[in-house]
Amino acid sequence: MPGPPHGRLPGATPTAAPGATPGRTPGPPRTTGPTALLGTTPDAVPDAVPDAVPHRRRPTRRQLVLGLAGAVAALQAGALAVPARASAAAPAAVPDLSAWRTALEAFADTMVPGEKRHSGDRAIAGAAAGPGAVQAGTVELLCLPELGLAPLLPVLAELLDTQAVTYALARGRVLLPVLGSAFAGLGFRDRTALAAKLLKPGAVDQKLWVLLALFSSLAFDTAAHLHTTDALAQRHPGLTWAAFPPPDADGLWRFPEFGYGRELARTHPRTTSGGHPA
């Protein structure tokens, strides 16, 4: 679910944060995601890409969980370099996900619903007005090259669709004819019911689905795949919903109002100009 506006904790002393970015902070590129955690490369799981070789080994559920967990941790810790500004380079291309993008978009739309992009949109159920997690860039976030998740995404979509087929057969549901995704073939109520089952504590693979759901929240709440200035200029749906403020004229984000309406403690005399302890 969307969270409160980002910026500072209640009661914190106002500070200036150069180039503050909700989801990402400046720094050199780092090796993250499943490639770093599992000691492997995308070639180690070739059956997870469109031109897969069937006899090669598929990633295990444990590898999927580790990969997603590492990616979430890297995003939350700001361990990735700030992406290139939209004005300096073209937006990063999203790989061709025609075989499995629909399933991932349908799952994201179940977490943060939004309106359909067009009349034939099958991934988005249209359960809510306004943009949701899909428009906020969940798939684009999952496909960030720095995270290294792309080889795992088809397997996640396949597991999700398998759960959808099992759910539908057990309840006599007729799946809508949606190309490439049984999960997207479910109505929104059934999608929600299945997601609740998958996310229930103690459920098989519950950690896997919780981690995947977190990406919908990260994309909507923080625009983690975009530079914050660009996200605001594009009226990113999550930051717009949260009323995330623009920077001051010098590019710094300042927070002049205290979270509790008053100063809870005096600033230490040796505090640096950036708000850090000396």
PDB file of N, CA and C in Angstrom, residues 54-104:
ATOM      1  N   PRO A  54      16.318 -25.882 -22.977  1.00  0.00           N
ATOM      2  CA  PRO A  54      15.509 -26.631 -22.013  1.00  0.00           C
ATOM      3  C   PRO A  54      16.295 -27.477 -21.031  1.00  0.00           C
ATOM      4  N   HIS A  55      17.449 -28.037 -21.437  1.00  0.00           N
ATOM      5  CA  HIS A  55      18.109 -28.985 -20.553  1.00  0.00           C
ATOM      6  C   HIS A  55      18.955 -28.319 -19.479  1.00  0.00           C
ATOM      7  N   ARG A  56      19.148 -27.030 -19.540  1.00  0.00           N
ATOM      8  CA  ARG A  56      19.955 -26.348 -18.527  1.00  0.00           C
ATOM      9  C   ARG A  56      19.188 -26.217 -17.212  1.00  0.00           C
ATOM     10  N   ARG A  57      19.926 -26.053 -16.113  1.00  0.00           N
ATOM     11  CA  ARG A  57      19.326 -26.000 -14.785  1.00  0.00           C
ATOM     12  C   ARG A  57      18.571 -24.699 -14.566  1.00  0.00           C
ATOM     13  N   ARG A  58      17.366 -24.797 -13.991  1.00  0.00           N
ATOM     14  CA  ARG A  58      16.569 -23.620 -13.656  1.00  0.00           C
ATOM     15  C   ARG A  58      16.963 -23.115 -12.278  1.00  0.00           C
ATOM     16  N   PRO A  59      16.767 -21.821 -11.995  1.00  0.00           N
ATOM     17  CA  PRO A  59      17.044 -21.315 -10.640  1.00  0.00           C
ATOM     18  C   PRO A  59      16.083 -21.933  -9.640  1.00  0.00           C
ATOM     19  N   THR A  60      16.594 -22.223  -8.460  1.00  0.00           N
ATOM     20  CA  THR A  60      15.760 -22.808  -7.413  1.00  0.00           C
ATOM     21  C   THR A  60      14.934 -21.719  -6.736  1.00  0.00           C
ATOM     22  N   ARG A  61      13.957 -22.146  -5.927  1.00  0.00           N
ATOM     23  CA  ARG A  61      13.162 -21.170  -5.176  1.00  0.00           C
ATOM     24  C   ARG A  61      14.042 -20.377  -4.224  1.00  0.00           C
ATOM     25  N   ARG A  62      15.029 -21.043  -3.639  1.00  0.00           N
ATOM     26  CA  ARG A  62      15.935 -20.340  -2.730  1.00  0.00           C
ATOM     27  C   ARG A  62      16.708 -19.264  -3.481  1.00  0.00           C
ATOM     28  N   GLN A  63      17.150 -19.556  -4.694  1.00  0.00           N
ATOM     29  CA  GLN A  63      17.862 -18.560  -5.485  1.00  0.00           C
ATOM     30  C   GLN A  63      16.953 -17.392  -5.858  1.00  0.00           C
ATOM     31  N   LEU A  64      15.695 -17.677  -6.148  1.00  0.00           N
ATOM     32  CA  LEU A  64      14.752 -16.604  -6.446  1.00  0.00           C
ATOM     33  C   LEU A  64      14.573 -15.687  -5.245  1.00  0.00           C
ATOM     34  N   VAL A  65      14.414 -16.294  -4.064  1.00  0.00           N
ATOM     35  CA  VAL A  65      14.241 -15.500  -2.844  1.00  0.00           C
ATOM     36  C   VAL A  65      15.489 -14.667  -2.573  1.00  0.00           C
ATOM     37  N   LEU A  66      16.670 -15.280  -2.692  1.00  0.00           N
ATOM     38  CA  LEU A  66      17.909 -14.547  -2.438  1.00  0.00           C
ATOM     39  C   LEU A  66      18.094 -13.407  -3.429  1.00  0.00           C
ATOM     40  N   GLY A  67      17.771 -13.665  -4.676  1.00  0.00           N
ATOM     41  CA  GLY A  67      17.914 -12.616  -5.679  1.00  0.00           C
ATOM     42  C   GLY A  67      17.016 -11.427  -5.406  1.00  0.00           C
ATOM     43  N   LEU A  68      15.739 -11.687  -5.126  1.00  0.00           N
ATOM     44  CA  LEU A  68      14.802 -10.602  -4.839  1.00  0.00           C
ATOM     45  C   LEU A  68      15.181  -9.876  -3.551  1.00  0.00           C
ATOM     46  N   ALA A  69      15.567 -10.644  -2.533  1.00  0.00           N
ATOM     47  CA  ALA A  69      15.934 -10.035  -1.249  1.00  0.00           C
ATOM     48  C   ALA A  69      17.147  -9.121  -1.414  1.00  0.00           C
ATOM     49  N   GLY A  70      18.135  -9.574  -2.182  1.00  0.00           N
ATOM     50  CA  GLY A  70      19.317  -8.744  -2.399  1.00  0.00           C
ATOM     51  C   GLY A  70      18.985  -7.466  -3.152  1.00  0.00           C
ATOM     52  N   ALA A  71      18.098  -7.575  -4.132  1.00  0.00           N
ATOM     53  CA  ALA A  71      17.710  -6.393  -4.901  1.00  0.00           C
ATOM     54  C   ALA A  71      16.953  -5.391  -4.039  1.00  0.00           C
ATOM     55  N   VAL A  72      16.025  -5.880  -3.221  1.00  0.00           N
ATOM     56  CA  VAL A  72      15.270  -4.997  -2.326  1.00  0.00           C
ATOM     57  C   VAL A  72      16.216  -4.308  -1.338  1.00  0.00           C
ATOM     58  N   ALA A  73      17.146  -5.085  -0.773  1.00  0.00           N
ATOM     59  CA  ALA A  73      18.095  -4.513   0.191  1.00  0.00           C
ATOM     60  C   ALA A  73      18.956  -3.431  -0.464  1.00  0.00           C
ATOM     61  N   ALA A  74      19.393  -3.672  -1.707  1.00  0.00           N
ATOM     62  CA  ALA A  74      20.220  -2.685  -2.398  1.00  0.00           C
ATOM     63  C   ALA A  74      19.440  -1.400  -2.649  1.00  0.00           C
ATOM     64  N   LEU A  75      18.184  -1.524  -3.034  1.00  0.00           N
ATOM     65  CA  LEU A  75      17.368  -0.335  -3.292  1.00  0.00           C
ATOM     66  C   LEU A  75      17.106   0.441  -2.010  1.00  0.00           C
ATOM     67  N   GLN A  76      16.758  -0.277  -0.935  1.00  0.00           N
ATOM     68  CA  GLN A  76      16.447   0.398   0.315  1.00  0.00           C
ATOM     69  C   GLN A  76      17.674   1.042   0.939  1.00  0.00           C
ATOM     70  N   ALA A  77      18.851   0.461   0.701  1.00  0.00           N
ATOM     71  CA  ALA A  77      20.079   1.008   1.273  1.00  0.00           C
ATOM     72  C   ALA A  77      20.695   2.088   0.398  1.00  0.00           C
ATOM     73  N   GLY A  78      20.106   2.320  -0.782  1.00  0.00           N
ATOM     74  CA  GLY A  78      20.681   3.301  -1.691  1.00  0.00           C
ATOM     75  C   GLY A  78      22.027   2.879  -2.217  1.00  0.00           C
ATOM     76  N   ALA A  79      22.197   1.561  -2.453  1.00  0.00           N
ATOM     77  CA  ALA A  79      23.498   1.037  -2.856  1.00  0.00           C
ATOM     78  C   ALA A  79      23.715   1.056  -4.351  1.00  0.00           C
ATOM     79  N   LEU A  80      22.841   1.730  -5.095  1.00  0.00           N
ATOM     80  CA  LEU A  80      22.985   1.798  -6.542  1.00  0.00           C
ATOM     81  C   LEU A  80      23.319   3.220  -6.962  1.00  0.00           C
ATOM     82  N   ALA A  81      24.005   3.337  -8.078  1.00  0.00           N
ATOM     83  CA  ALA A  81      24.321   4.664  -8.612  1.00  0.00           C
ATOM     84  C   ALA A  81      23.049   5.313  -9.127  1.00  0.00           C
ATOM     85  N   VAL A  82      22.969   6.637  -8.999  1.00  0.00           N
ATOM     86  CA  VAL A  82      21.830   7.375  -9.536  1.00  0.00           C
ATOM     87  C   VAL A  82      21.781   7.188 -11.038  1.00  0.00           C
ATOM     88  N   PRO A  83      20.629   6.871 -11.620  1.00  0.00           N
ATOM     89  CA  PRO A  83      20.548   6.675 -13.062  1.00  0.00           C
ATOM     90  C   PRO A  83      20.807   7.962 -13.827  1.00  0.00           C
ATOM     91  N   ALA A  84      21.150   7.805 -15.079  1.00  0.00           N
ATOM     92  CA  ALA A  84      21.400   8.977 -15.913  1.00  0.00           C
ATOM     93  C   ALA A  84      20.147   9.822 -16.015  1.00  0.00           C
ATOM     94  N   ARG A  85      20.331  11.151 -16.014  1.00  0.00           N
ATOM     95  CA  ARG A  85      19.203  12.046 -16.130  1.00  0.00           C
ATOM     96  C   ARG A  85      18.532  11.879 -17.481  1.00  0.00           C
ATOM     97  N   ALA A  86      17.215  12.018 -17.498  1.00  0.00           N
ATOM     98  CA  ALA A  86      16.472  11.836 -18.739  1.00  0.00           C
ATOM     99  C   ALA A  86      16.910  12.815 -19.812  1.00  0.00           C
ATOM    100  N   SER A  87      17.356  14.014 -19.396  1.00  0.00           N
ATOM    101  CA  SER A  87      17.761  15.020 -20.364  1.00  0.00           C
ATOM    102  C   SER A  87      19.121  14.707 -20.985  1.00  0.00           C
ATOM    103  N   ALA A  88      19.887  13.835 -20.326  1.00  0.00           N
ATOM    104  CA  ALA A  88      21.236  13.537 -20.813  1.00  0.00           C
ATOM    105  C   ALA A  88      21.282  12.260 -21.636  1.00  0.00           C
ATOM    106  N   ALA A  89      20.313  11.389 -21.446  1.00  0.00           N
ATOM    107  CA  ALA A  89      20.317  10.122 -22.164  1.00  0.00           C
ATOM    108  C   ALA A  89      18.899   9.638 -22.331  1.00  0.00           C
ATOM    109  N   ALA A  90      18.706   8.791 -23.323  1.00  0.00           N
ATOM    110  CA  ALA A  90      17.374   8.246 -23.563  1.00  0.00           C
ATOM    111  C   ALA A  90      17.000   7.308 -22.429  1.00  0.00           C
ATOM    112  N   PRO A  91      15.693   7.170 -22.105  1.00  0.00           N
ATOM    113  CA  PRO A  91      15.273   6.251 -21.048  1.00  0.00           C
ATOM    114  C   PRO A  91      15.745   4.844 -21.338  1.00  0.00           C
ATOM    115  N   ALA A  92      16.097   4.126 -20.272  1.00  0.00           N
ATOM    116  CA  ALA A  92      16.567   2.755 -20.437  1.00  0.00           C
ATOM    117  C   ALA A  92      15.475   1.893 -21.051  1.00  0.00           C
ATOM    118  N   ALA A  93      15.866   1.086 -22.036  1.00  0.00           N
ATOM    119  CA  ALA A  93      14.890   0.243 -22.715  1.00  0.00           C
ATOM    120  C   ALA A  93      14.533  -0.946 -21.837  1.00  0.00           C
ATOM    121  N   VAL A  94      13.266  -1.288 -21.808  1.00  0.00           N
ATOM    122  CA  VAL A  94      12.813  -2.465 -21.075  1.00  0.00           C
ATOM    123  C   VAL A  94      12.887  -3.654 -22.013  1.00  0.00           C
ATOM    124  N   PRO A  95      13.463  -4.780 -21.581  1.00  0.00           N
ATOM    125  CA  PRO A  95      13.564  -5.948 -22.460  1.00  0.00           C
ATOM    126  C   PRO A  95      12.193  -6.394 -22.954  1.00  0.00           C
ATOM    127  N   ASP A  96      12.197  -7.153 -24.068  1.00  0.00           N
ATOM    128  CA  ASP A  96      10.955  -7.678 -24.611  1.00  0.00           C
ATOM    129  C   ASP A  96      10.404  -8.728 -23.657  1.00  0.00           C
ATOM    130  N   LEU A  97       9.312  -8.413 -22.989  1.00  0.00           N
ATOM    131  CA  LEU A  97       8.741  -9.315 -21.996  1.00  0.00           C
ATOM    132  C   LEU A  97       7.409  -9.882 -22.471  1.00  0.00           C
ATOM    133  N   SER A  98       7.235  -9.995 -23.792  1.00  0.00           N
ATOM    134  CA  SER A  98       5.931 -10.366 -24.315  1.00  0.00           C
ATOM    135  C   SER A  98       5.419 -11.679 -23.755  1.00  0.00           C
ATOM    136  N   ALA A  99       6.312 -12.591 -23.414  1.00  0.00           N
ATOM    137  CA  ALA A  99       5.881 -13.901 -22.933  1.00  0.00           C
ATOM    138  C   ALA A  99       5.482 -13.892 -21.469  1.00  0.00           C
ATOM    139  N   TRP A 100       5.959 -12.935 -20.695  1.00  0.00           N
ATOM    140  CA  TRP A 100       5.691 -13.015 -19.256  1.00  0.00           C
ATOM    141  C   TRP A 100       5.471 -11.665 -18.575  1.00  0.00           C
ATOM    142  N   ARG A 101       5.564 -10.576 -19.301  1.00  0.00           N
ATOM    143  CA  ARG A 101       5.337  -9.271 -18.693  1.00  0.00           C
ATOM    144  C   ARG A 101       3.911  -9.139 -18.168  1.00  0.00           C
ATOM    145  N   THR A 102       2.945  -9.719 -18.891  1.00  0.00           N
ATOM    146  CA  THR A 102       1.544  -9.589 -18.492  1.00  0.00           C
ATOM    147  C   THR A 102       1.316 -10.111 -17.081  1.00  0.00           C
ATOM    148  N   ALA A 103       1.926 -11.247 -16.732  1.00  0.00           N
ATOM    149  CA  ALA A 103       1.743 -11.820 -15.396  1.00  0.00           C
ATOM    150  C   ALA A 103       2.301 -10.901 -14.320  1.00  0.00           C
ATOM    151  N   LEU A 104       3.492 -10.358 -14.550  1.00  0.00           N
ATOM    152  CA  LEU A 104       4.107  -9.485 -13.547  1.00  0.00           C
ATOM    153  C   LEU A 104       3.336  -8.178 -13.401  1.00  0.00           C
TER     154      LEU A 104
END
